[in-house]
Coordinates of C-alpha atoms in Angstrom, one line a residue:
M17 CA -37.0 58.5 -49.7
K18 CA -37.8 59.4 -46.1
V19 CA -35.7 57.3 -43.7
V20 CA -36.5 57.5 -39.9
I21 CA -33.7 56.1 -37.3
V22 CA -34.3 55.6 -33.8
G23 CA -31.2 55.7 -31.9
G24 CA -27.9 56.5 -32.8
V25 CA -24.3 55.4 -31.4
A26 CA -22.8 52.3 -33.1
G27 CA -25.9 50.8 -35.1
G28 CA -27.7 53.6 -36.0
A29 CA -25.3 56.3 -36.5
T30 CA -23.3 54.1 -38.9
A31 CA -26.7 53.5 -40.7
A32 CA -27.4 57.0 -41.1
A33 CA -24.0 57.7 -42.6
R34 CA -24.0 54.6 -44.9
I35 CA -27.5 55.6 -46.5
R36 CA -26.1 59.2 -47.2
R37 CA -23.3 57.9 -48.9
L38 CA -25.7 55.3 -50.9
D39 CA -28.3 57.9 -51.6
E40 CA -27.6 62.0 -51.6
N41 CA -31.1 62.6 -51.9
A42 CA -32.6 60.6 -49.0
E43 CA -34.3 62.2 -46.2
I44 CA -32.7 60.9 -43.2
T45 CA -33.8 61.9 -39.6
V46 CA -32.3 60.5 -36.4
Y47 CA -34.1 60.5 -33.0
E48 CA -31.8 60.0 -29.9
K49 CA -33.1 59.9 -26.6
S50 CA -30.0 60.6 -24.8
G51 CA -28.1 64.1 -25.1
Y52 CA -25.6 62.3 -27.5
I53 CA -25.9 60.8 -31.0
S54 CA -22.5 59.2 -31.3
Y55 CA -20.1 58.4 -28.5
A56 CA -17.1 56.1 -27.2
N57 CA -19.2 53.9 -25.3
C58 CA -16.3 51.3 -24.8
G59 CA -14.0 54.6 -23.5
L60 CA -16.4 55.4 -20.6
P61 CA -14.9 53.8 -18.0
Y62 CA -11.6 55.0 -18.9
Y63 CA -13.0 58.4 -18.3
I64 CA -13.8 57.8 -15.0
G65 CA -10.3 56.4 -14.0
G66 CA -8.6 59.3 -15.6
E67 CA -7.1 57.7 -18.6
I68 CA -9.2 59.7 -20.9
T69 CA -8.8 63.4 -19.7
D70 CA -11.0 65.4 -21.9
K71 CA -14.7 64.5 -22.0
E72 CA -15.0 66.1 -25.5
E73 CA -13.0 63.2 -26.7
L74 CA -15.9 60.7 -26.0
T75 CA -18.2 62.2 -28.5
L76 CA -17.2 61.0 -31.8
Q77 CA -20.1 63.3 -33.5
T78 CA -22.6 65.8 -32.5
P79 CA -25.6 66.7 -34.0
E80 CA -24.0 69.7 -35.8
S81 CA -21.2 67.6 -37.4
F82 CA -23.2 65.3 -38.5
Y83 CA -25.4 67.8 -40.5
E84 CA -22.5 69.6 -41.7
R85 CA -20.7 66.5 -43.3
F86 CA -23.9 64.4 -44.3
R87 CA -26.7 66.7 -44.3
I88 CA -28.7 64.2 -41.7
D89 CA -31.3 65.6 -39.4
V90 CA -30.3 64.5 -35.9
R91 CA -32.5 65.2 -32.9
V92 CA -31.2 64.5 -29.7
K93 CA -33.5 64.4 -26.5
H94 CA -36.2 62.7 -28.6
E95 CA -37.7 59.6 -27.8
V96 CA -39.7 57.8 -30.4
I97 CA -42.6 56.3 -28.0
D98 CA -44.8 54.8 -30.6
I99 CA -44.8 53.0 -34.1
C100 CA -47.8 52.7 -36.3
P101 CA -46.5 50.3 -39.2
E102 CA -50.0 50.9 -40.8
R103 CA -49.6 54.3 -41.8
K104 CA -45.9 54.3 -41.5
T105 CA -45.6 56.8 -38.7
V106 CA -43.6 57.2 -35.8
T107 CA -44.7 59.4 -32.8
V108 CA -42.2 61.4 -31.1
R109 CA -41.7 63.1 -27.9
D110 CA -39.3 66.0 -27.7
I111 CA -38.2 65.6 -24.1
D112 CA -37.1 69.2 -23.4
R113 CA -40.2 70.8 -24.6
G114 CA -42.4 68.2 -23.4
V115 CA -44.5 67.9 -26.8
T116 CA -45.3 65.1 -29.1
F117 CA -45.5 65.1 -32.9
E118 CA -45.7 62.5 -35.7
K119 CA -43.1 61.5 -38.6
E120 CA -43.7 59.9 -41.6
Y121 CA -41.2 57.2 -42.7
D122 CA -40.9 55.0 -46.0
K123 CA -38.0 52.8 -44.3
L124 CA -37.4 52.7 -40.4
V125 CA -34.2 51.5 -38.7
L126 CA -34.7 50.6 -34.9
S127 CA -31.2 50.8 -33.0
P128 CA -32.6 51.3 -29.5
G129 CA -29.6 49.3 -27.8
A130 CA -29.7 47.7 -24.4
R131 CA -30.5 49.3 -21.0
P132 CA -28.6 48.4 -17.8
I133 CA -30.4 45.4 -15.7
K134 CA -31.3 47.3 -12.8
P135 CA -32.9 44.5 -10.5
D136 CA -35.5 45.7 -7.9
F137 CA -33.6 45.6 -4.9
E138 CA -34.2 47.5 -1.9
G139 CA -32.0 50.9 -1.8
I140 CA -31.2 50.7 -5.3
D141 CA -32.2 54.1 -6.1
D142 CA -29.8 55.5 -3.6
E143 CA -27.9 58.5 -5.0
R144 CA -24.7 56.6 -4.2
V145 CA -25.7 53.7 -6.4
F146 CA -24.9 54.2 -10.2
T147 CA -25.0 52.2 -13.4
L148 CA -23.0 52.9 -16.4
R149 CA -24.2 52.7 -19.8
N150 CA -24.3 56.3 -21.6
V151 CA -22.2 59.5 -21.1
E152 CA -24.6 60.9 -18.8
D153 CA -24.2 58.0 -16.3
T154 CA -20.5 58.7 -17.0
F155 CA -20.5 62.3 -16.3
R156 CA -23.0 61.4 -13.0
L157 CA -20.3 59.1 -11.6
K158 CA -17.3 60.9 -12.4
E159 CA -18.9 64.2 -10.8
Y160 CA -19.6 62.0 -7.6
I161 CA -16.4 60.8 -7.4
D162 CA -14.7 64.5 -7.5
S163 CA -17.0 65.7 -5.2
A164 CA -17.5 63.2 -2.3
A165 CA -13.9 61.3 -2.8
P166 CA -15.2 58.0 -2.0
K167 CA -12.6 55.9 -0.6
R168 CA -14.5 52.4 -1.0
A169 CA -16.6 51.2 -3.8
V170 CA -18.4 47.8 -4.7
V171 CA -18.4 47.0 -8.5
I172 CA -21.3 44.2 -8.9
G173 CA -20.8 42.3 -12.0
G174 CA -17.9 40.9 -13.6
G175 CA -18.2 41.2 -17.1
F176 CA -16.4 44.0 -19.5
I177 CA -17.9 47.0 -18.0
G178 CA -17.7 45.6 -14.3
I179 CA -14.0 44.7 -14.7
E180 CA -13.2 48.1 -16.6
V181 CA -15.0 50.1 -13.9
A182 CA -13.2 48.2 -10.9
E183 CA -9.6 48.7 -12.8
N184 CA -10.3 52.4 -13.1
L185 CA -11.9 52.9 -9.7
A186 CA -8.5 51.3 -8.1
R187 CA -6.3 53.3 -10.3
L188 CA -8.0 56.2 -8.4
G189 CA -6.9 54.7 -5.2
I190 CA -10.3 53.7 -4.1
D191 CA -10.5 50.5 -2.5
V192 CA -12.6 48.3 -4.5
T193 CA -14.6 44.9 -4.4
L194 CA -15.7 43.2 -7.1
V195 CA -18.8 41.0 -6.5
E196 CA -20.0 38.5 -9.1
A197 CA -23.0 35.6 -8.6
A198 CA -21.3 33.5 -11.2
P199 CA -18.4 31.1 -10.1
Q200 CA -16.1 33.4 -12.4
L201 CA -15.7 36.6 -14.1
M202 CA -15.7 37.1 -17.8
A203 CA -18.4 34.6 -18.9
P204 CA -16.8 34.1 -22.8
F205 CA -13.8 32.6 -21.3
D206 CA -13.8 29.2 -19.7
S207 CA -13.2 29.0 -15.9
D208 CA -9.6 27.7 -16.5
M209 CA -8.6 30.5 -18.4
A210 CA -10.5 33.1 -16.3
A211 CA -8.1 32.0 -13.3
F212 CA -5.6 34.2 -15.2
I213 CA -8.2 37.3 -14.9
H214 CA -8.8 36.4 -11.3
A215 CA -5.2 36.3 -10.3
E216 CA -4.5 39.8 -12.0
V217 CA -7.4 41.5 -10.5
R218 CA -6.7 40.3 -7.0
H219 CA -2.5 41.1 -7.6
N220 CA -3.9 44.8 -7.9
G221 CA -5.6 44.9 -4.9
V222 CA -9.3 44.5 -5.7
K223 CA -11.2 42.4 -3.2
L224 CA -13.0 39.5 -5.2
M225 CA -15.9 37.7 -4.1
L226 CA -17.4 35.3 -6.7
K227 CA -20.6 33.2 -6.2
E228 CA -21.9 36.3 -4.0
A229 CA -25.4 37.6 -5.0
V230 CA -26.4 40.9 -3.9
A231 CA -29.6 41.3 -2.1
G232 CA -29.8 45.1 -1.8
F233 CA -28.8 48.3 -0.3
C234 CA -29.1 49.9 3.0
D235 CA -27.6 52.9 5.2
H236 CA -25.0 51.7 7.7
S237 CA -24.2 54.5 10.0
G238 CA -24.0 57.1 7.3
S239 CA -22.3 54.8 4.4
L240 CA -23.7 52.5 1.9
G241 CA -24.1 49.3 2.9
V242 CA -24.2 46.5 0.2
R243 CA -26.1 43.4 1.5
L244 CA -25.2 40.0 0.4
G245 CA -27.3 37.0 -0.2
S246 CA -25.0 35.0 2.2
G247 CA -26.0 37.5 5.0
A248 CA -22.9 39.6 4.8
T249 CA -23.0 43.3 4.7
I250 CA -20.1 45.2 2.5
V251 CA -19.7 48.6 3.7
A252 CA -18.9 51.1 1.2
D253 CA -19.2 54.8 0.1
M254 CA -20.6 53.9 -3.5
A255 CA -21.7 50.9 -5.7
V256 CA -21.6 50.3 -9.4
V257 CA -24.1 47.9 -10.8
A258 CA -22.8 46.1 -13.8
I259 CA -24.7 43.1 -13.9
G260 CA -25.5 43.2 -17.7
V261 CA -27.9 44.7 -20.3
T262 CA -31.3 43.7 -21.6
P263 CA -32.2 44.5 -25.1
D264 CA -34.7 48.0 -25.1
T265 CA -37.3 46.5 -27.1
G266 CA -40.8 47.9 -25.5
L267 CA -41.1 50.1 -28.6
A268 CA -41.0 47.2 -31.0
A269 CA -43.1 44.9 -28.8
R270 CA -46.1 47.7 -28.8
A271 CA -45.8 48.0 -32.4
G272 CA -46.5 44.2 -32.9
L273 CA -42.9 43.3 -34.2
K274 CA -41.9 39.6 -33.9
L275 CA -39.5 39.3 -30.8
G276 CA -36.6 36.8 -30.4
I277 CA -34.6 35.5 -27.8
K278 CA -34.4 37.5 -24.5
G279 CA -37.0 39.7 -25.7
S280 CA -34.9 41.1 -28.7
I281 CA -36.4 42.0 -31.9
A282 CA -36.4 39.0 -34.5
V283 CA -34.4 39.9 -37.9
N284 CA -33.5 38.1 -40.9
D285 CA -29.8 38.1 -42.5
R286 CA -30.9 41.6 -44.3
M287 CA -31.5 43.2 -40.8
E288 CA -35.2 42.9 -41.8
T289 CA -37.9 42.5 -38.7
S290 CA -41.2 41.0 -39.4
V291 CA -42.8 44.0 -40.4
P292 CA -42.3 45.4 -43.9
D293 CA -39.8 48.3 -44.1
I294 CA -38.6 47.9 -40.6
Y295 CA -35.3 47.1 -39.9
A296 CA -33.3 46.3 -36.5
V297 CA -29.8 46.7 -35.9
G298 CA -27.3 46.8 -32.7
D299 CA -27.7 45.4 -29.3
A300 CA -31.7 45.0 -29.4
A301 CA -31.4 42.7 -32.6
E302 CA -31.2 39.1 -32.7
I303 CA -28.5 37.6 -34.6
K304 CA -26.9 34.3 -35.4
N305 CA -24.1 32.9 -33.6
F306 CA -21.6 32.2 -36.5
V307 CA -20.2 29.0 -35.2
T308 CA -23.1 27.4 -33.8
G309 CA -25.8 28.7 -35.8
K310 CA -28.2 29.0 -33.3
P311 CA -29.9 32.6 -32.2
A312 CA -27.6 34.8 -30.5
L313 CA -27.4 38.4 -28.2
I314 CA -23.9 40.2 -29.0
S315 CA -23.8 43.5 -27.4
L316 CA -20.6 44.4 -28.8
A317 CA -19.5 47.4 -31.2
G318 CA -18.1 45.5 -34.3
P319 CA -21.7 43.6 -34.7
A320 CA -23.6 46.5 -34.2
N321 CA -21.6 48.7 -37.0
K322 CA -21.6 46.0 -39.4
E323 CA -25.5 45.7 -38.7
G324 CA -26.1 49.0 -39.6
R325 CA -24.3 49.2 -42.5
I326 CA -26.0 46.2 -43.9
A327 CA -29.5 47.5 -43.3
A328 CA -28.5 50.7 -45.0
D329 CA -27.5 48.8 -47.8
N330 CA -30.7 47.2 -48.2
I331 CA -32.7 49.9 -47.5
C332 CA -30.9 51.6 -50.7
G333 CA -31.3 48.4 -52.9
K334 CA -28.3 46.4 -52.5
D335 CA -28.7 43.1 -51.3
S336 CA -26.3 42.4 -48.1
R337 CA -26.5 39.9 -45.7
Y338 CA -25.0 39.2 -42.3
G339 CA -23.6 35.7 -41.8
G340 CA -23.8 36.4 -37.8
G341 CA -21.4 37.1 -35.0
Q342 CA -18.7 35.2 -33.2
G343 CA -18.2 37.6 -30.2
S344 CA -14.6 38.4 -31.0
S345 CA -13.7 40.5 -28.1
V346 CA -10.7 41.9 -26.1
I347 CA -10.1 43.5 -23.1
K348 CA -7.7 45.2 -20.6
V349 CA -7.4 44.1 -17.3
F350 CA -4.8 46.0 -15.9
R351 CA -1.5 44.9 -17.1
L352 CA -3.2 41.7 -18.8
T353 CA -4.9 41.6 -22.0
A354 CA -7.6 39.0 -22.6
A355 CA -9.4 38.1 -25.6
A356 CA -11.9 35.5 -27.1
T357 CA -13.5 34.5 -30.3
G358 CA -16.1 31.9 -31.1
I359 CA -17.3 29.5 -28.5
N360 CA -15.9 28.3 -25.2
E361 CA -16.0 24.6 -24.2
R362 CA -19.1 25.3 -22.0
T363 CA -21.1 26.4 -24.8
A364 CA -19.8 23.5 -26.8
K365 CA -20.9 21.0 -24.3
S366 CA -24.4 22.8 -23.9
E367 CA -24.6 22.5 -28.0
G368 CA -23.8 18.8 -28.0
I369 CA -20.6 19.8 -29.9
A370 CA -17.9 17.5 -29.3
A371 CA -14.7 19.4 -28.7
D372 CA -11.2 19.0 -28.3
K373 CA -8.5 21.4 -27.1
V374 CA -5.1 22.6 -27.1
I375 CA -3.5 24.7 -24.5
L376 CA -0.2 26.6 -24.9
S377 CA 2.3 29.0 -23.2
P378 CA 4.4 30.6 -26.2
M379 CA 6.1 33.6 -25.9
S380 CA 4.8 36.8 -27.5
H381 CA 8.1 37.1 -29.2
A382 CA 11.5 35.5 -29.9
G383 CA 12.8 34.2 -26.8
Y384 CA 16.3 35.6 -27.3
Y385 CA 14.9 39.2 -27.9
P386 CA 14.4 41.3 -24.8
G387 CA 11.2 41.7 -23.1
G388 CA 9.2 38.7 -24.5
K389 CA 6.2 38.0 -22.3
L390 CA 4.3 34.7 -21.8
M391 CA 0.7 34.4 -22.9
T392 CA -1.5 31.2 -22.5
M393 CA -3.7 30.1 -25.4
K394 CA -6.4 27.7 -25.6
V395 CA -7.9 26.9 -29.1
L396 CA -11.1 24.6 -29.4
F397 CA -11.8 22.7 -32.6
E398 CA -14.3 19.8 -33.3
K399 CA -13.5 16.5 -32.9
G400 CA -13.2 14.3 -36.0
T401 CA -14.0 17.3 -38.5
Y402 CA -11.1 19.3 -37.1
R403 CA -13.5 22.5 -37.5
L404 CA -12.2 25.3 -35.6
L405 CA -14.8 26.7 -32.5
G406 CA -13.1 29.3 -30.7
A407 CA -10.1 30.5 -29.2
Q408 CA -9.1 32.2 -25.9
I409 CA -5.8 34.1 -25.0
I410 CA -4.4 35.8 -22.1
G411 CA -1.1 37.6 -21.9
Y412 CA 0.6 40.8 -22.2
E413 CA 2.0 41.9 -25.4
G414 CA 0.8 40.3 -29.1
V415 CA -2.7 38.8 -27.8
D416 CA -4.6 41.1 -29.9
K417 CA -3.3 40.1 -33.2
R418 CA -3.1 36.5 -32.5
I419 CA -6.8 36.6 -31.5
D420 CA -7.2 38.4 -34.6
V421 CA -5.6 35.7 -37.2
L422 CA -7.9 33.1 -35.0
A423 CA -11.1 35.0 -35.6
T424 CA -10.2 35.3 -39.2
A425 CA -9.7 31.3 -39.7
I426 CA -12.9 30.9 -38.0
R427 CA -14.6 33.3 -40.4
A428 CA -13.0 31.7 -43.4
G429 CA -14.0 28.4 -42.3
M430 CA -10.4 27.0 -41.9
K431 CA -9.6 23.6 -40.0
A432 CA -7.7 23.9 -36.9
T433 CA -4.8 21.8 -38.5
D434 CA -4.6 24.7 -41.4
L435 CA -3.5 27.0 -38.6
A436 CA 0.1 25.3 -39.0
D437 CA 0.5 26.4 -42.9
L438 CA -0.2 30.1 -42.1
D439 CA 2.2 32.8 -43.3
L440 CA 2.3 35.2 -40.7
A441 CA 4.8 38.1 -40.5
Y442 CA 7.8 37.5 -38.4
A443 CA 10.9 39.6 -37.1
P444 CA 12.5 38.9 -33.5
P445 CA 10.5 42.2 -32.1
Y446 CA 7.3 40.9 -33.0
S447 CA 6.9 37.1 -33.2
S448 CA 8.8 33.7 -33.4
A449 CA 9.5 31.8 -36.7
K450 CA 7.1 29.6 -35.5
D451 CA 4.3 32.0 -34.6
P452 CA 2.0 31.1 -31.4
V453 CA -1.0 30.4 -33.9
N454 CA 1.3 28.0 -36.0
M455 CA 2.5 26.2 -32.9
A456 CA -1.4 25.6 -32.1
G457 CA -1.6 24.3 -35.7
F458 CA 1.3 22.2 -35.2
M459 CA 0.0 20.6 -31.8
I460 CA -3.4 19.9 -33.3
E461 CA -1.7 18.4 -36.3
N462 CA 0.1 16.1 -34.1
I463 CA -3.3 15.0 -32.5
E464 CA -4.6 14.5 -35.8
D465 CA -1.4 12.2 -36.7
G466 CA -1.7 9.9 -33.6
L467 CA 1.5 11.4 -32.4
V468 CA 0.4 12.8 -29.1
K469 CA -2.6 11.7 -27.1
Q470 CA -3.6 14.4 -24.3
W471 CA -5.1 14.5 -20.8
Y472 CA -6.6 17.3 -19.4
L473 CA -7.2 19.3 -16.1
E474 CA -10.6 18.0 -15.2
D475 CA -9.0 14.4 -15.3
E476 CA -6.4 15.1 -12.7
P477 CA -8.8 14.3 -9.7
E478 CA -9.7 10.9 -11.2
L479 CA -6.0 9.9 -11.9
P480 CA -5.4 6.1 -10.5
R481 CA -3.0 6.4 -7.7
D482 CA -2.9 2.8 -7.0
G483 CA 0.1 1.9 -9.2
S484 CA -1.9 1.1 -12.2
V485 CA -0.7 3.9 -14.2
T486 CA 2.6 5.7 -14.1
L487 CA 2.4 9.4 -13.0
L488 CA 5.5 11.4 -14.4
D489 CA 6.7 14.7 -14.1
V490 CA 9.7 15.8 -16.6
R491 CA 10.2 19.2 -15.1
T492 CA 14.0 20.0 -13.7
V493 CA 14.5 19.0 -9.9
E494 CA 14.7 22.7 -9.0
E495 CA 11.3 23.2 -10.6
C496 CA 9.7 20.7 -8.8
A497 CA 11.4 21.8 -5.5
S498 CA 10.3 25.3 -6.2
G499 CA 7.1 25.0 -7.7
G500 CA 5.5 21.7 -6.2
M501 CA 4.1 18.9 -8.0
M502 CA 1.0 17.1 -8.3
D503 CA 0.1 14.6 -6.1
G504 CA 1.5 11.1 -6.8
F505 CA 3.7 12.2 -9.4
V506 CA 7.5 11.2 -9.8
N507 CA 10.2 13.3 -11.1
I508 CA 12.3 12.3 -13.8
P509 CA 13.9 15.1 -15.8
V510 CA 13.5 15.1 -19.7
D511 CA 17.1 15.1 -20.4
E512 CA 17.6 11.9 -18.0
L513 CA 14.8 10.0 -19.3
R514 CA 16.5 8.0 -21.8
E515 CA 19.2 6.8 -19.2
R516 CA 16.5 6.2 -16.5
I517 CA 13.8 4.8 -18.7
G518 CA 14.1 1.4 -16.9
E519 CA 12.8 3.0 -13.7
L520 CA 9.2 3.2 -15.6
P521 CA 7.4 -0.1 -15.0
E522 CA 6.8 -1.5 -18.6
G523 CA 3.2 -2.0 -19.7
K524 CA 1.3 0.6 -17.8
P525 CA 0.0 3.9 -19.3
V526 CA 2.3 7.0 -18.5
Y527 CA 0.6 10.4 -17.7
I528 CA 3.1 12.9 -18.2
V529 CA 3.5 16.6 -17.6
C530 CA 6.2 19.6 -17.5
Q531 CA 5.9 23.3 -17.2
S532 CA 4.2 24.2 -20.4
G533 CA 3.8 20.8 -22.5
L534 CA 6.6 21.3 -24.5
R535 CA 9.2 19.0 -22.7
S536 CA 6.6 16.5 -21.9
Y537 CA 5.7 16.5 -25.6
I538 CA 9.3 15.4 -26.3
A539 CA 8.9 12.9 -23.2
A540 CA 6.2 11.7 -24.8
R541 CA 7.7 11.0 -28.0
I542 CA 10.8 9.2 -26.3
L543 CA 8.6 7.2 -24.4
T544 CA 6.3 6.0 -27.3
G545 CA 9.4 5.3 -29.4
R546 CA 10.2 2.6 -26.6
G547 CA 6.5 1.1 -26.6
F548 CA 4.8 2.9 -23.7
E549 CA 1.4 4.5 -24.1
V550 CA 1.6 8.1 -23.0
F551 CA -0.9 11.0 -22.4
N552 CA 0.6 14.5 -22.5
F553 CA -1.0 17.1 -20.2
A554 CA -2.7 19.9 -21.7
G555 CA -1.2 23.3 -20.6
G556 CA 1.3 22.2 -18.3
Y557 CA 2.0 22.8 -14.7
R558 CA 2.1 26.4 -15.1
F559 CA -1.5 26.1 -16.1
Y560 CA -2.5 23.6 -13.3
A561 CA -1.2 25.7 -10.9
A562 CA -2.7 29.0 -11.8
V563 CA -6.2 27.3 -11.6
V564 CA -5.6 25.5 -8.4
N565 CA -4.2 28.6 -6.8
D566 CA -7.3 30.6 -8.1
R567 CA -9.7 27.9 -6.7
L568 CA -7.9 28.1 -3.3
C569 CA -8.2 32.1 -3.7
A570 CA -11.9 31.8 -4.4
E571 CA -12.4 29.5 -1.2
R572 CA -10.8 32.0 1.1
A573 CA -12.2 34.9 -0.1
S574 CA -15.8 32.9 0.2
T575 CA -15.2 32.2 3.9
C576 CA -13.7 36.0 4.6
G577 CA -16.7 37.3 2.7
K578 CA -19.0 35.6 5.5
D579 CA -17.3 37.9 7.8
A580 CA -17.8 41.4 5.9
D581 CA -19.9 42.8 8.4

């Protein structure tokens, strides 16, 4: 069996190695148009910032090591420029030699990946404007930094690559401005959770400009001018464009393969395309969103590796199927860790899914053991069915393991209330006897049992301030004095509530808040036991203050941005 694989890195290289493990006699050839067959794509920003010092560490496999271990013929700097499905051949261009040739196949795997979106801006080809997608891009950017010693940089795009590049440039002492056209960074997160990311970015000296689009680049007295849609110009020494990627599917389109969303290659759950004996994997392939069941593009290494393995299994006679991706991801943002899995509120709303949520601020481990850090968790579930939809966590320690538990629960089809029953490892340095994931389950269980009703951040502007409801803050007097209070709320500390309950008007609903949601829940149970209808604020005042402060910072940055020239 002759197998040709177009593209390496996660999907193609995984498929090649898996095919060899399943079929010792297959003739396997991999064509990769870059100079590297398998590299640590996610590590590229950290080489720029000096966290990774040896560039050889970025290369996971070489053509020589692939051949030595697997007897796979890997040809780098070879671009497949045409496919003839009728004759089962591909046309290959040897980039270095400038010659083309044909290669026959019995099975063909397409793993072309995605290419950076590079808008047709004026000045986009300036040598001081960079993208970051492969090893060559990384070396070019690193060489410029080492030789030109830039003092000011603009990073355009607030996704994974944009944030990681901004962080690593800031680590080098470069004055960084991060420009994002959307109202928030990191689209997988809801805007309220993104507020914590924004705060960390700003805290580390990065100027954050949201809802600002770049219009082009120009020379500005010898420096690089980055023109914004608002009319301002940011003066810098370099810019990195990281506004996303698009499936690199021109080859597939020319061959007549059926395309999916955003020009991706349509595949079934066996990773088979519309043309027999041709498979597609990785960033170029359309997959299914595991939560919604709808077509999706998920440009992450984990799904690409799984897809490569599944394609290889089916090529070798097995029956492997991909159930879809849920976008489980994690990112380091300076000191913070931010992680997400499944869908967010915005997606649930657009898909017509009735979603509810709990928001909590647990410690990473037992509070009495030194060094515990707060994290903020948001867990989404479907109303009525309690089907788990997604989760977002932002904090310091222990974020990654909690998101992995929640990702596993979603994959297993568990109900949100089942989180309360999970038997998770506990020792004081690592967790609490009631793990944060269990706590989320307890909170959702209370909602199901009718023990608590919630009100949310988005409800605050519409709360009546006319006396028809009672607005109650149960934090301490000192907390309210130092941290502020929501407009119209009165303060009765929870430990004084039973003795002062006569101060609350009877027959009126009570909207209650504390710092994190725990004391307000206790207060809610006290008041419910006395006949009051009570609504507990999801997330607590700490959560509210973070979001409100982020909005104020964004407004100030927007005003300042207009004077950037």
